Tab-separated table of C-alpha atoms in Angstrom:
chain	number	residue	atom	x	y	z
Z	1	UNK	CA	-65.829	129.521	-56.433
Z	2	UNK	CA	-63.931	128.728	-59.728
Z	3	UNK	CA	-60.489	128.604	-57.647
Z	4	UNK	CA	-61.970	126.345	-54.764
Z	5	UNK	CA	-62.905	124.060	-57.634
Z	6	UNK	CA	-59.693	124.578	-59.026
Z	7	UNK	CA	-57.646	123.495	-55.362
Z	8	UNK	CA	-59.966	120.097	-54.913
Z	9	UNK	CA	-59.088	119.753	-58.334
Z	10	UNK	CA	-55.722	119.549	-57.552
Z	11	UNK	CA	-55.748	117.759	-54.502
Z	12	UNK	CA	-57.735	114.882	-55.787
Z	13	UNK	CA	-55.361	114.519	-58.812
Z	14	UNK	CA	-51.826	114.388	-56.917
Z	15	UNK	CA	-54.325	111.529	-54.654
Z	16	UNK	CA	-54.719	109.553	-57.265
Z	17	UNK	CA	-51.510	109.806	-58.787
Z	18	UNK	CA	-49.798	108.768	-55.240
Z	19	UNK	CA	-52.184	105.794	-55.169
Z	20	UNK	CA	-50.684	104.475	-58.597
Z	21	UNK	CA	-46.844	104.987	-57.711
Z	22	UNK	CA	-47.829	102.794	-54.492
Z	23	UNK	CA	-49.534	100.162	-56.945
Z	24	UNK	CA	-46.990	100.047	-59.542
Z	25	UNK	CA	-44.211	100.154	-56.540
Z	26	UNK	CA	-41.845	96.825	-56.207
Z	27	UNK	CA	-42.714	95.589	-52.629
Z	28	UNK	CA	-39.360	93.802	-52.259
Z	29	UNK	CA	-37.587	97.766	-52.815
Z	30	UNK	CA	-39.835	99.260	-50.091
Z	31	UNK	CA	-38.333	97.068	-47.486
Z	32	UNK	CA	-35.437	98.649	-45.943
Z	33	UNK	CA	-31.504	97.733	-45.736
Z	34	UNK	CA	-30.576	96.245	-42.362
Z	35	UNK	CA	-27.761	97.861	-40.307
Z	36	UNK	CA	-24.177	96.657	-41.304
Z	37	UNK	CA	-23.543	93.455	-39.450
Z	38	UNK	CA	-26.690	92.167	-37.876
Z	39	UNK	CA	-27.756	89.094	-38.210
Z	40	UNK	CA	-30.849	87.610	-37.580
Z	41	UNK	CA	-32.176	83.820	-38.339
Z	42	UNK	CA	-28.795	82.436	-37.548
Z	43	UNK	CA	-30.020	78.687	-38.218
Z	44	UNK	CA	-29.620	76.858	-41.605
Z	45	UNK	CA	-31.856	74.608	-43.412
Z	46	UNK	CA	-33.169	74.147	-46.713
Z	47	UNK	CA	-35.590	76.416	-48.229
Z	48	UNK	CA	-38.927	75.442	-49.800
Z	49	UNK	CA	-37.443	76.620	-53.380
Z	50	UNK	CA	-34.663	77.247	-54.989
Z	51	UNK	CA	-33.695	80.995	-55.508
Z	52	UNK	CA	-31.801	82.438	-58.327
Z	53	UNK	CA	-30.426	85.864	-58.158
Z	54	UNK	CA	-30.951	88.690	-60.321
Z	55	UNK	CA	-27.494	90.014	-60.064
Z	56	UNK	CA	-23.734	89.710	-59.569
Z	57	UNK	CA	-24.113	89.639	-55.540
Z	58	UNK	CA	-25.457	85.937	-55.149
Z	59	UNK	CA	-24.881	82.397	-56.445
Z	60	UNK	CA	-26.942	79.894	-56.854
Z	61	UNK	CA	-27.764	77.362	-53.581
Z	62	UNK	CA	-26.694	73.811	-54.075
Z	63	UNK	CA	-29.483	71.419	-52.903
Z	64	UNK	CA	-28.432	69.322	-49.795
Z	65	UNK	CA	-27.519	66.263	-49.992
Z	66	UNK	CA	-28.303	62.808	-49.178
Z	67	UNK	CA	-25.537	62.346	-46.832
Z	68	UNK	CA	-26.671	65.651	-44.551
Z	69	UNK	CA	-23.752	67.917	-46.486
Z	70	UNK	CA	-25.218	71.416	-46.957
Z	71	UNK	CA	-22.881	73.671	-49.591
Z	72	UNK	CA	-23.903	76.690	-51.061
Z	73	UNK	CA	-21.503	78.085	-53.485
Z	74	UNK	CA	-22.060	82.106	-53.540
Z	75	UNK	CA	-19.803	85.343	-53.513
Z	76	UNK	CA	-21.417	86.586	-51.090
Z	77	UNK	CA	-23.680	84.412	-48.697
Z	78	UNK	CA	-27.031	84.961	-46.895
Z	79	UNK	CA	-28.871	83.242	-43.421
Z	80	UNK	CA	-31.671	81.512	-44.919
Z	81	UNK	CA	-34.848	80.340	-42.598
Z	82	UNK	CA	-37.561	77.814	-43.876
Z	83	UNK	CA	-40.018	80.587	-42.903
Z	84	UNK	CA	-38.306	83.267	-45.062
Z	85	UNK	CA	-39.805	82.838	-48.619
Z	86	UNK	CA	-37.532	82.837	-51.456
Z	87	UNK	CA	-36.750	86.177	-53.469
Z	88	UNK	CA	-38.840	87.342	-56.703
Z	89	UNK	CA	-36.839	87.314	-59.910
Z	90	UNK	CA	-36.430	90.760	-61.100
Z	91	UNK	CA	-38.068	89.585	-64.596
Z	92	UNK	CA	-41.457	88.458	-62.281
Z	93	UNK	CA	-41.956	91.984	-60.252
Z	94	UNK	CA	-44.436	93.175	-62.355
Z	95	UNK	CA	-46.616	90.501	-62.246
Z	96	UNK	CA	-45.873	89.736	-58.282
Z	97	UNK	CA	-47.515	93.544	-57.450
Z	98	UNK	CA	-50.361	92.881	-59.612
Z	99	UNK	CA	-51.222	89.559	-57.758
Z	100	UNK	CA	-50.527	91.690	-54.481
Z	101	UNK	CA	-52.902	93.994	-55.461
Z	102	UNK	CA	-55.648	91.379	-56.158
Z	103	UNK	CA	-55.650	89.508	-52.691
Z	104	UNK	CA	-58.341	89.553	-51.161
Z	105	UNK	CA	-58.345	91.723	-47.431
Z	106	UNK	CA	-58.354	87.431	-45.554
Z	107	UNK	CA	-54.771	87.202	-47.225
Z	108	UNK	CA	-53.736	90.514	-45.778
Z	109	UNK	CA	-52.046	89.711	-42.312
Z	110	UNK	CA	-49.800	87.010	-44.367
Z	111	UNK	CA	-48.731	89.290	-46.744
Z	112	UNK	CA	-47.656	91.232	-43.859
Z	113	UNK	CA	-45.943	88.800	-42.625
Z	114	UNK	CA	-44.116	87.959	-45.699
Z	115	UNK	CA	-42.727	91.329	-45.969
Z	116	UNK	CA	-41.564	91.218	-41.846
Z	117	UNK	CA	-39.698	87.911	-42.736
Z	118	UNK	CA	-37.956	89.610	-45.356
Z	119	UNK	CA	-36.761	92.548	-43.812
Z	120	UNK	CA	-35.215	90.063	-41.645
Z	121	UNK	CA	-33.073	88.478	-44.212
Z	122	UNK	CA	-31.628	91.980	-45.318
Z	123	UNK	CA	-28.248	91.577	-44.569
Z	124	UNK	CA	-24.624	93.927	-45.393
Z	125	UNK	CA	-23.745	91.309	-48.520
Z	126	UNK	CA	-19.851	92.341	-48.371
Z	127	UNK	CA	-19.112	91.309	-44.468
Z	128	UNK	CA	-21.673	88.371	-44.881
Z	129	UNK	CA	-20.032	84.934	-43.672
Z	130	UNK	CA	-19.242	82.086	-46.028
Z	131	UNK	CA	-21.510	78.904	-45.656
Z	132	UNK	CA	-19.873	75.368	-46.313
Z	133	UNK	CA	-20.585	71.865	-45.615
Z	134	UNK	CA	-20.178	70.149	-42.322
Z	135	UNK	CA	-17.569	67.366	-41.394
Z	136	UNK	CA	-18.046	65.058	-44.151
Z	137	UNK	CA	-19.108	61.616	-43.324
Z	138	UNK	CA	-16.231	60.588	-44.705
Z	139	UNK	CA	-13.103	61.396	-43.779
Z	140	UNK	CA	-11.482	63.591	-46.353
Z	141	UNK	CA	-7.708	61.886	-46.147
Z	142	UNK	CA	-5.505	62.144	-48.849
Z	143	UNK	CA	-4.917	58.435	-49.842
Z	144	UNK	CA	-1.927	56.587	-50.023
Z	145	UNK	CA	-0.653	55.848	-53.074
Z	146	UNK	CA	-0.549	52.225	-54.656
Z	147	UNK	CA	3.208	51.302	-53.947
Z	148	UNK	CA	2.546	52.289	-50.254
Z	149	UNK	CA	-0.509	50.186	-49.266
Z	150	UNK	CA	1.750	47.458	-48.639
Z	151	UNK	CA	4.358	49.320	-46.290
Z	152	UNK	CA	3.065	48.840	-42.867
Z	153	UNK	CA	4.722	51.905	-41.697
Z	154	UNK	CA	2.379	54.605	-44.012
Z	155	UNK	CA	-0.600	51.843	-43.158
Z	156	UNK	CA	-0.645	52.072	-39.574
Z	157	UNK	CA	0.056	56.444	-39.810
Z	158	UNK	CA	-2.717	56.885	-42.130
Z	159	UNK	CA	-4.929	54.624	-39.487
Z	160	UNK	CA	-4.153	56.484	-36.747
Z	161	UNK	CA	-4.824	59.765	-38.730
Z	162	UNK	CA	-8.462	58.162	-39.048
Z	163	UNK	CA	-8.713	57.726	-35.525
Z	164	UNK	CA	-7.471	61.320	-34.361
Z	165	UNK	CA	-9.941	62.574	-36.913
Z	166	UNK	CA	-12.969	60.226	-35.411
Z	167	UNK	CA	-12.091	61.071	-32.045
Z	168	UNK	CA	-11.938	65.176	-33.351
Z	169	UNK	CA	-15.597	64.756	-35.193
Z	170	UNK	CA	-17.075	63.000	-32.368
Z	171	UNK	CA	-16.094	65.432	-29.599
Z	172	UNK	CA	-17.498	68.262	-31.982
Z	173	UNK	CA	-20.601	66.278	-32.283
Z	174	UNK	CA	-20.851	65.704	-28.763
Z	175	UNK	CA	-20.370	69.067	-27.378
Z	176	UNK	CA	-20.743	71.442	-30.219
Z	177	UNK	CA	-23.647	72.998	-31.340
Z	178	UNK	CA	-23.871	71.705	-35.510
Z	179	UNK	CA	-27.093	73.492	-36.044
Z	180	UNK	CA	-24.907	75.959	-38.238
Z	181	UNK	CA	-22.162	76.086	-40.218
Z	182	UNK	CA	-20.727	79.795	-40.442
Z	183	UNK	CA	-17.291	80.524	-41.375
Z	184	UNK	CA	-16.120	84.126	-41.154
Z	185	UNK	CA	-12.401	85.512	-42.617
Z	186	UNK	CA	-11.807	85.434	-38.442
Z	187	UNK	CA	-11.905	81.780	-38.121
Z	188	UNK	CA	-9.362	81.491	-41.125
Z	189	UNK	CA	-7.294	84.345	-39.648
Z	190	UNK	CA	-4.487	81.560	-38.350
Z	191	UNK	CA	-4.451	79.207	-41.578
Z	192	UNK	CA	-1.334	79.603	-43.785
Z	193	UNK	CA	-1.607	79.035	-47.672
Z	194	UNK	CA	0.614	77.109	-50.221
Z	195	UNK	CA	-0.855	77.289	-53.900
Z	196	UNK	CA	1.465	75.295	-55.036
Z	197	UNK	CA	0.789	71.883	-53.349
Z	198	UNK	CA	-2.291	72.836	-52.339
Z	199	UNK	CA	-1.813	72.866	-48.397
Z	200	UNK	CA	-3.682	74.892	-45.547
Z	201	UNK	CA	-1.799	75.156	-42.604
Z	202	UNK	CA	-3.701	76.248	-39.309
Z	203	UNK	CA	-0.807	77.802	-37.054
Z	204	UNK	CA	-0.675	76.495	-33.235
Z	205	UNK	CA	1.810	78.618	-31.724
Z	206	UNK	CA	4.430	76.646	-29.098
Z	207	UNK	CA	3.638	73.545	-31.381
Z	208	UNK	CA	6.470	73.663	-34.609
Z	209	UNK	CA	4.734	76.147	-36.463
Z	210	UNK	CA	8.469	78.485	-37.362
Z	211	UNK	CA	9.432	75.229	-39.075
Z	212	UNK	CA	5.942	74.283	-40.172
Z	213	UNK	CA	6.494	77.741	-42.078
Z	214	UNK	CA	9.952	77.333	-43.176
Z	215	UNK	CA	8.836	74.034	-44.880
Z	216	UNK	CA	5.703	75.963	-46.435
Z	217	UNK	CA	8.117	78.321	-47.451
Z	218	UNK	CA	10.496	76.131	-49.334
Z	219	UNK	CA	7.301	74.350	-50.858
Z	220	UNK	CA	6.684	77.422	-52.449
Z	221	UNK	CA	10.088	78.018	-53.842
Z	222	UNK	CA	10.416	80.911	-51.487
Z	223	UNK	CA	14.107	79.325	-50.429
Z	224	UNK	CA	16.145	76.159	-51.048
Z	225	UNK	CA	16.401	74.638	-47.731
Z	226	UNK	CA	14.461	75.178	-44.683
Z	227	UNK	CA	17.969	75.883	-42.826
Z	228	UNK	CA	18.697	79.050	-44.699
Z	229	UNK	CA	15.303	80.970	-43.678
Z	230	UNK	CA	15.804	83.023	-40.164
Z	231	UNK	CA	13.444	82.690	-37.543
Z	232	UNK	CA	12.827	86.479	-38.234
Z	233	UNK	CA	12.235	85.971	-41.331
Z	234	UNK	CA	9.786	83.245	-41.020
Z	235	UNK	CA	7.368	85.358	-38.369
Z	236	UNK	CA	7.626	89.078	-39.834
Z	237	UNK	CA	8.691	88.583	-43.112
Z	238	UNK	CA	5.131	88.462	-44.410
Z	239	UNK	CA	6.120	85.677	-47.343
Z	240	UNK	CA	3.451	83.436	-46.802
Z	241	UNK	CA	-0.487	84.511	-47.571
Z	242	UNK	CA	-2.817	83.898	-44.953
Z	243	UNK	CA	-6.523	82.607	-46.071
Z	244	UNK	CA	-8.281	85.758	-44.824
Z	245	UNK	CA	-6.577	87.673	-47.184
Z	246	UNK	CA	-8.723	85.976	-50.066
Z	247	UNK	CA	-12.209	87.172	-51.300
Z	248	UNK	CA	-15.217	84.577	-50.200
Z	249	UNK	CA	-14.840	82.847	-53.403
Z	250	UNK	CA	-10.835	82.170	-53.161
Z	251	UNK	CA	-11.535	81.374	-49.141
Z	252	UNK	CA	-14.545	78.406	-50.410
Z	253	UNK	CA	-12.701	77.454	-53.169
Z	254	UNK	CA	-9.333	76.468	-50.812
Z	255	UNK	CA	-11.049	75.232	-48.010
Z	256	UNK	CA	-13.205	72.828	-50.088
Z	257	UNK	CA	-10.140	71.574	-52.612
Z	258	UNK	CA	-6.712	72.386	-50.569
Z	259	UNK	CA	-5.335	69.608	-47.867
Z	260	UNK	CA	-6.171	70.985	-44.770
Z	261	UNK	CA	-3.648	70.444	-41.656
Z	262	UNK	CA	-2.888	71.561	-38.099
Z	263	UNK	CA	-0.303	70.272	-35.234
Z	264	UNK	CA	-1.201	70.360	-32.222
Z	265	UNK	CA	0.292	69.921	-28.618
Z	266	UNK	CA	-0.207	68.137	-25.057
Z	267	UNK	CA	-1.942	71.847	-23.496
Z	268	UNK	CA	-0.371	71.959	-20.267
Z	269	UNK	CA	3.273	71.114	-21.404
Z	270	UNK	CA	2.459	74.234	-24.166
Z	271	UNK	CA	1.760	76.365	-21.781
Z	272	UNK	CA	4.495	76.219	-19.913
Z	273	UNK	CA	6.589	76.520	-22.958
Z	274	UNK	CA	4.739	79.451	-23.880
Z	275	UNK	CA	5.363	80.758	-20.235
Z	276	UNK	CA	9.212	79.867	-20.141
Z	277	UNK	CA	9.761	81.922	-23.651
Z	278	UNK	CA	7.716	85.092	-23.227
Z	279	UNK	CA	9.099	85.753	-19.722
Z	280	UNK	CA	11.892	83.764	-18.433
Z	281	UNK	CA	13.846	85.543	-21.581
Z	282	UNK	CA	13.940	89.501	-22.304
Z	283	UNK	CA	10.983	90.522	-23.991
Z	284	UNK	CA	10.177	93.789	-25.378
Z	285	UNK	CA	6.570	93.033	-25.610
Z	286	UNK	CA	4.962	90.409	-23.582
Z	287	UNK	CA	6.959	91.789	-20.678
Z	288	UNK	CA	5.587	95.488	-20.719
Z	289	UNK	CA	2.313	94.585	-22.179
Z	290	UNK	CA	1.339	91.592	-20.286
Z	291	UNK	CA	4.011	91.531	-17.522
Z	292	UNK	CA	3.095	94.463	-16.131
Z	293	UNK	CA	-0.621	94.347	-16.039
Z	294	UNK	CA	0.075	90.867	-14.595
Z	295	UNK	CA	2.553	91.661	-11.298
Z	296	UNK	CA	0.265	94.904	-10.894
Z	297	UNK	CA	-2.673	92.887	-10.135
Z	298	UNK	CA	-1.680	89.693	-8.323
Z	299	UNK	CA	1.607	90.215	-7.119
Z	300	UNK	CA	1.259	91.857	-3.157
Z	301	UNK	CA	3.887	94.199	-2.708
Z	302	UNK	CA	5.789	94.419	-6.118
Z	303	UNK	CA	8.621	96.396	-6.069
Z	304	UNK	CA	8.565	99.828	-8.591
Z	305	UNK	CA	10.881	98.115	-10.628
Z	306	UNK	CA	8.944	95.062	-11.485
Z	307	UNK	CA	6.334	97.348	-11.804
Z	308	UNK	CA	7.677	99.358	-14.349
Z	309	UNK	CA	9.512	96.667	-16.020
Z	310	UNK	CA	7.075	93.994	-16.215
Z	311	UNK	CA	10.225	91.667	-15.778
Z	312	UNK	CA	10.123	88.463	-13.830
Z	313	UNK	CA	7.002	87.551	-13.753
Z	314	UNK	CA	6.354	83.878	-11.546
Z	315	UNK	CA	4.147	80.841	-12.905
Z	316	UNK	CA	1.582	81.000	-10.052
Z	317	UNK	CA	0.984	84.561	-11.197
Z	318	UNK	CA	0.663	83.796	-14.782
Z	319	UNK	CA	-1.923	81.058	-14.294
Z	320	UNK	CA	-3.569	83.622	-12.031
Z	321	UNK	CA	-4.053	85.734	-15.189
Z	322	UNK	CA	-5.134	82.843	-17.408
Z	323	UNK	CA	-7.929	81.705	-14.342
Z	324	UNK	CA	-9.631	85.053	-13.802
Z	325	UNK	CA	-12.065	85.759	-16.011
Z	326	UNK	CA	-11.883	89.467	-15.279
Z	327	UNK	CA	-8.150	89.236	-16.644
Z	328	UNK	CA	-6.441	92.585	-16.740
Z	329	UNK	CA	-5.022	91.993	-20.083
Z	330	UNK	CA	-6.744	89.918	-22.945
Z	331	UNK	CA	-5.841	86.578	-24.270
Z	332	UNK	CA	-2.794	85.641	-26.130
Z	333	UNK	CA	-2.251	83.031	-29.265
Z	334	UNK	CA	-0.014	81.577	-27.472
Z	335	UNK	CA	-1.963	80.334	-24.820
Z	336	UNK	CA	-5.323	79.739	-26.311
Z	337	UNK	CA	-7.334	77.181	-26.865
Z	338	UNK	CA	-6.523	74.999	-30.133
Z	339	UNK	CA	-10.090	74.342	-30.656
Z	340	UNK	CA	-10.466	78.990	-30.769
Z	341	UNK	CA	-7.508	79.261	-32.867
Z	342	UNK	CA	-8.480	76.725	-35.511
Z	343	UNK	CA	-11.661	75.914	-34.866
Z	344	UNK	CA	-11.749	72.340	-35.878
Z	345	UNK	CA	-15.533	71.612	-35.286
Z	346	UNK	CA	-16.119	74.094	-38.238
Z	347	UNK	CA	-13.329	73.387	-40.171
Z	348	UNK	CA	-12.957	69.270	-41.636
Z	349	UNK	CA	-8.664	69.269	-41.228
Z	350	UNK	CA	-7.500	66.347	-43.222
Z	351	UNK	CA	-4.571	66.067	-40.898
Z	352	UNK	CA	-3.997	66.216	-37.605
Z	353	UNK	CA	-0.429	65.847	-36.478
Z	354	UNK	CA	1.014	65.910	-32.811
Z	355	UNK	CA	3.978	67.907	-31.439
Z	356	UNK	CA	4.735	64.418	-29.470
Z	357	UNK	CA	5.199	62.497	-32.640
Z	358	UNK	CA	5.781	65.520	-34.926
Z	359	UNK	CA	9.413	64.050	-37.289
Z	360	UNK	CA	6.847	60.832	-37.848
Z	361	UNK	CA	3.862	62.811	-38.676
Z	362	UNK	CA	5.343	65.507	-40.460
Z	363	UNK	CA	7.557	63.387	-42.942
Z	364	UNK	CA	4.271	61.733	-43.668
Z	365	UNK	CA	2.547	64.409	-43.845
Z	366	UNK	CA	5.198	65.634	-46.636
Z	367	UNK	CA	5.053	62.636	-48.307
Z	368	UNK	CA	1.236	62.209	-48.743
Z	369	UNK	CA	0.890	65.468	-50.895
Z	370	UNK	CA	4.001	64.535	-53.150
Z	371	UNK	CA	6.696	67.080	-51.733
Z	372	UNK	CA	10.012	66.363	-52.527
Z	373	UNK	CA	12.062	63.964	-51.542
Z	374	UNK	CA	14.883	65.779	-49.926
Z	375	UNK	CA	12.664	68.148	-47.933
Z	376	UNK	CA	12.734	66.697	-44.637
Z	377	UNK	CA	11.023	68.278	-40.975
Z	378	UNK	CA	13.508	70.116	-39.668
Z	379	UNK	CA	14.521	69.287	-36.160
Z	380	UNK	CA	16.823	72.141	-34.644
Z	381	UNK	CA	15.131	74.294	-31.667
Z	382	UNK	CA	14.176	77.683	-33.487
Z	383	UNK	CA	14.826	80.155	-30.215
Z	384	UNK	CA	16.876	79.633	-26.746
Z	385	UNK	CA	18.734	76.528	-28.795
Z	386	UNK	CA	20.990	76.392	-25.485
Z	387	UNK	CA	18.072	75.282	-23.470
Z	388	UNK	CA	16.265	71.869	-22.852
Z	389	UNK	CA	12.901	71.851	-24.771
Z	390	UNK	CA	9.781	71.679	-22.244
Z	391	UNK	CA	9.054	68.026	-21.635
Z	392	UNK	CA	6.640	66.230	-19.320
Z	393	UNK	CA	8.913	66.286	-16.731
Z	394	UNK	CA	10.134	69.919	-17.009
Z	395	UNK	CA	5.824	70.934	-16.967
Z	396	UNK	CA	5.547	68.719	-13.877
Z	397	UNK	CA	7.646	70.795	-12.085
Z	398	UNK	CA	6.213	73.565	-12.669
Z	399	UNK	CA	2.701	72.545	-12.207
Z	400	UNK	CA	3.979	71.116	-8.754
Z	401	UNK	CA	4.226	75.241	-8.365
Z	402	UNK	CA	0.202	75.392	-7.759
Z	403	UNK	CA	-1.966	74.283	-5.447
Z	404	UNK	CA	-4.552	71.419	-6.466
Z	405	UNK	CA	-7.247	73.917	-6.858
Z	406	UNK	CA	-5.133	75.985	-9.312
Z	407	UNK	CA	-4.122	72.397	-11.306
Z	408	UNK	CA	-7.837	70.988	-11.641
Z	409	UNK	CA	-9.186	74.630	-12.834
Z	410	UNK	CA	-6.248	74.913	-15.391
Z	411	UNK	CA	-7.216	71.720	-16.473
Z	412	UNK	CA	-10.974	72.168	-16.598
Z	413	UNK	CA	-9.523	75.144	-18.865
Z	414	UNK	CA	-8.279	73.347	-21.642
Z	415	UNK	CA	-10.237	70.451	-21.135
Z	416	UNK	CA	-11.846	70.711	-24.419
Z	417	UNK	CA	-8.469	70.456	-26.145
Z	418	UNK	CA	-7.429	67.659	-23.763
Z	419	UNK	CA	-10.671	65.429	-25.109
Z	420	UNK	CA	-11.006	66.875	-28.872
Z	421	UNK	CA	-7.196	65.441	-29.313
Z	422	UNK	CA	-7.353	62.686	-27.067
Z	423	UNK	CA	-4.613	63.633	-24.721
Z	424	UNK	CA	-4.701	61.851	-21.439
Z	425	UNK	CA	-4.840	63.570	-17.671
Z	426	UNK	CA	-1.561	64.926	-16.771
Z	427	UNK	CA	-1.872	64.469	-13.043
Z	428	UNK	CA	-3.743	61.710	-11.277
Z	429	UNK	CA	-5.907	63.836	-9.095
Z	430	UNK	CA	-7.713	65.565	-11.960
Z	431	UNK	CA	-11.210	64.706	-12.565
């Protein structure tokens, strides 16, 4: 008798004791991580309260403003809902499980709730993405100095610069989604840095970026003159930082203060430039790697030596590969879309230059952040110097390669680059 007295005993203590842990227990700390990487609530808007951190992982929100801009200045940044209440400060936890505790059992299914929401918001903080503002509504320009408002030259560049930028916003507007604003280190994996005069340079491939570099470069004191830096130097050398290679707070902080640029070119005359340099010369990579794949799959008959080679592949068969969307090899920098590579409906660029135009746009360019005087675009051909540049005429011809089919579907391809940068149709039978 005395030890069956003794077990209840027992039991009925560790009971009770379980029941307090529960009661004193944090409710916030019983919710549990989410897996690495998902993400939930993946639109922004502004929370009922503002929320202050009780450690090193957050920042405060800034409150959005009147003009629509939404910043929020953290290390490390979080999807917030307008459903998701706002976190407890550690100092308040206490107090918050007491009031839990007294609710009445009518408040019981929205406490529930409560806690759902926020298991939803638990996010990995260290691979969260960085949320900044939208396109401003005004456009973030550097200004021309006094002594130039009268020089009708740097007057009607810096209008035109307006324009392209309109014309860039609008299109986003138009046919992108702005219900978010979420900037990962992979949508800054193309833009160059220069500390020094404060420049962010979003590389185009096939549109002057070698001697966009050599000119970053020699910003940076890195050489004297853009003619003594080798084009092998310039893409492997590894002198200039890229912006993903910053924490969250350097990648804000430059994106938000630094002059943003990119240079951009007509898409179909790009292409072709891109085709005529990765296979019409020796190549020991785009020629086993994609030339290969590419006469495997599309070209009827090929002989064991293209095969193995990857050599010689033709233009039809290349824009074969770029059309099929079960491609046998993936996509290539240097003939994807601008709008992927820089992704100027989440990034404001301050300048937009144009291939077409690029001495003009570049040398103002240059002279609106202050560079030196002497430093100067250079103009010689970086690779194949012996041999014409691709013009308009030069991608007629070999557009005039397809059939009309093949021209309006490479077309309807890049058509958001054609309308984002305002380039015109290059044949008359597209629609």
């Amino acid at each position: 008798m005395r030890l069956t007295c003794m077990f209840s005993f027992i039991l009925l203590f560790g009971a009770a004791g379980l029941v307090v842990f529960i009661h004193l227990q944090d409710p916030e700390e019983i919710v549990h991580q989410q897996t690495p990487g998902i993400k939930y609530n993946m639109g922004f808007q502004q929370p009922k309260k503002d929320c202050v951190s009780s450690n090193n992982q957050e920042r405060r929100l800034r409150k959005i403003t009147a003009d629509g801009v939404a910043t929020v200045k953290q290390r490390y940044s979080l999807h917030l809902s307008e459903n998701v209440p706002t976190k407890l400060q550690s100092t308040d936890r206490r107090q918050s499980s007491i009031m839990f505790a007294m609710k009445d059992q009518q408040k019981g299914e929205e406490i529930n709730s409560i806690r759902l929401h926020k298991r939803r918001r638990r996010f990995i903080i260290k691979k969260s993405p960085i949320l900044i503002s939208m396109n401003s509504s005004i456009l973030n320009l550097p200004t021309l100095k006094s002594e130039d408002r009268n020089n009708s030259k740097w007057k009607s560049l810096y209008q035109i610069q307006r324009e392209r930028k309109q014309i860039m916003r609008e299109t986003c507007s138009k046919y992108k989604s702005n219900n978010r604003r979420i900037i990962t280190p992979y949508h800054v994996s193309r833009i160059f840095v220069e500390d020094k005069y404060r420049v962010l340079y979003c590389e185009v491939p096939k549109a002057g970026c070698s001697n966009w570099k050599r000119v970053l470069m020699v910003l940076n004191g890195l050489a004297s003159s853009t003619k003594d830096i080798q084009h092998n130097t310039v893409h492997y050398g590894n002198y200039l930082k890229r912006l993903d290679g910053f924490d969250h707070k350097g990648i804000y902080h430059r994106l938000n203060t630094y002059t943003k640029m990119l240079f951009i070119r007509e898409p179909f005359e790009k292409l072709v430039s891109a085709f005529r340099d990765k296979f019409e010369h020796p190549n020991n990579y785009y020629h086993p790697v994609f030339g290969k794949a590419i006469i495997s799959r599309y070209r009827v008959n090929a002989t064991k030596e293209a095969l193995r080679t990857g050599s010689g592949v033709k233009f039809k068969e290349f824009i074969q590969y770029l059309l099929d969307v079960h491609r046998p090899v993936g996509m290539d920098i240097h003939w994807d879309h601008v709008n992927k590579l820089c992704s100027p409906c989440l990034i404001d660029y301050d300048f937009v230059g144009k291939f077409e135009s690029m001495e003009e746009d570049a040398n103002f360019f240059l002279h609106l952040i202050g560079a030196p005087q002497n430093l100067t675009f250079p103009k010689f051909k970086d690779r194949h110097s012996d041999e014409e540049r691709t013009t308009t005429k030069i991608t007629q011809q070999y557009f005039a390669q397809l059939s009309p089919s093949q021209r309006q579907r490479s077309y309807d391809f890049y058509y958001m680059d054609y309308l984002m940068f305002n380039y015109s149709k290059p044949f008359e039978d597209l629609y």
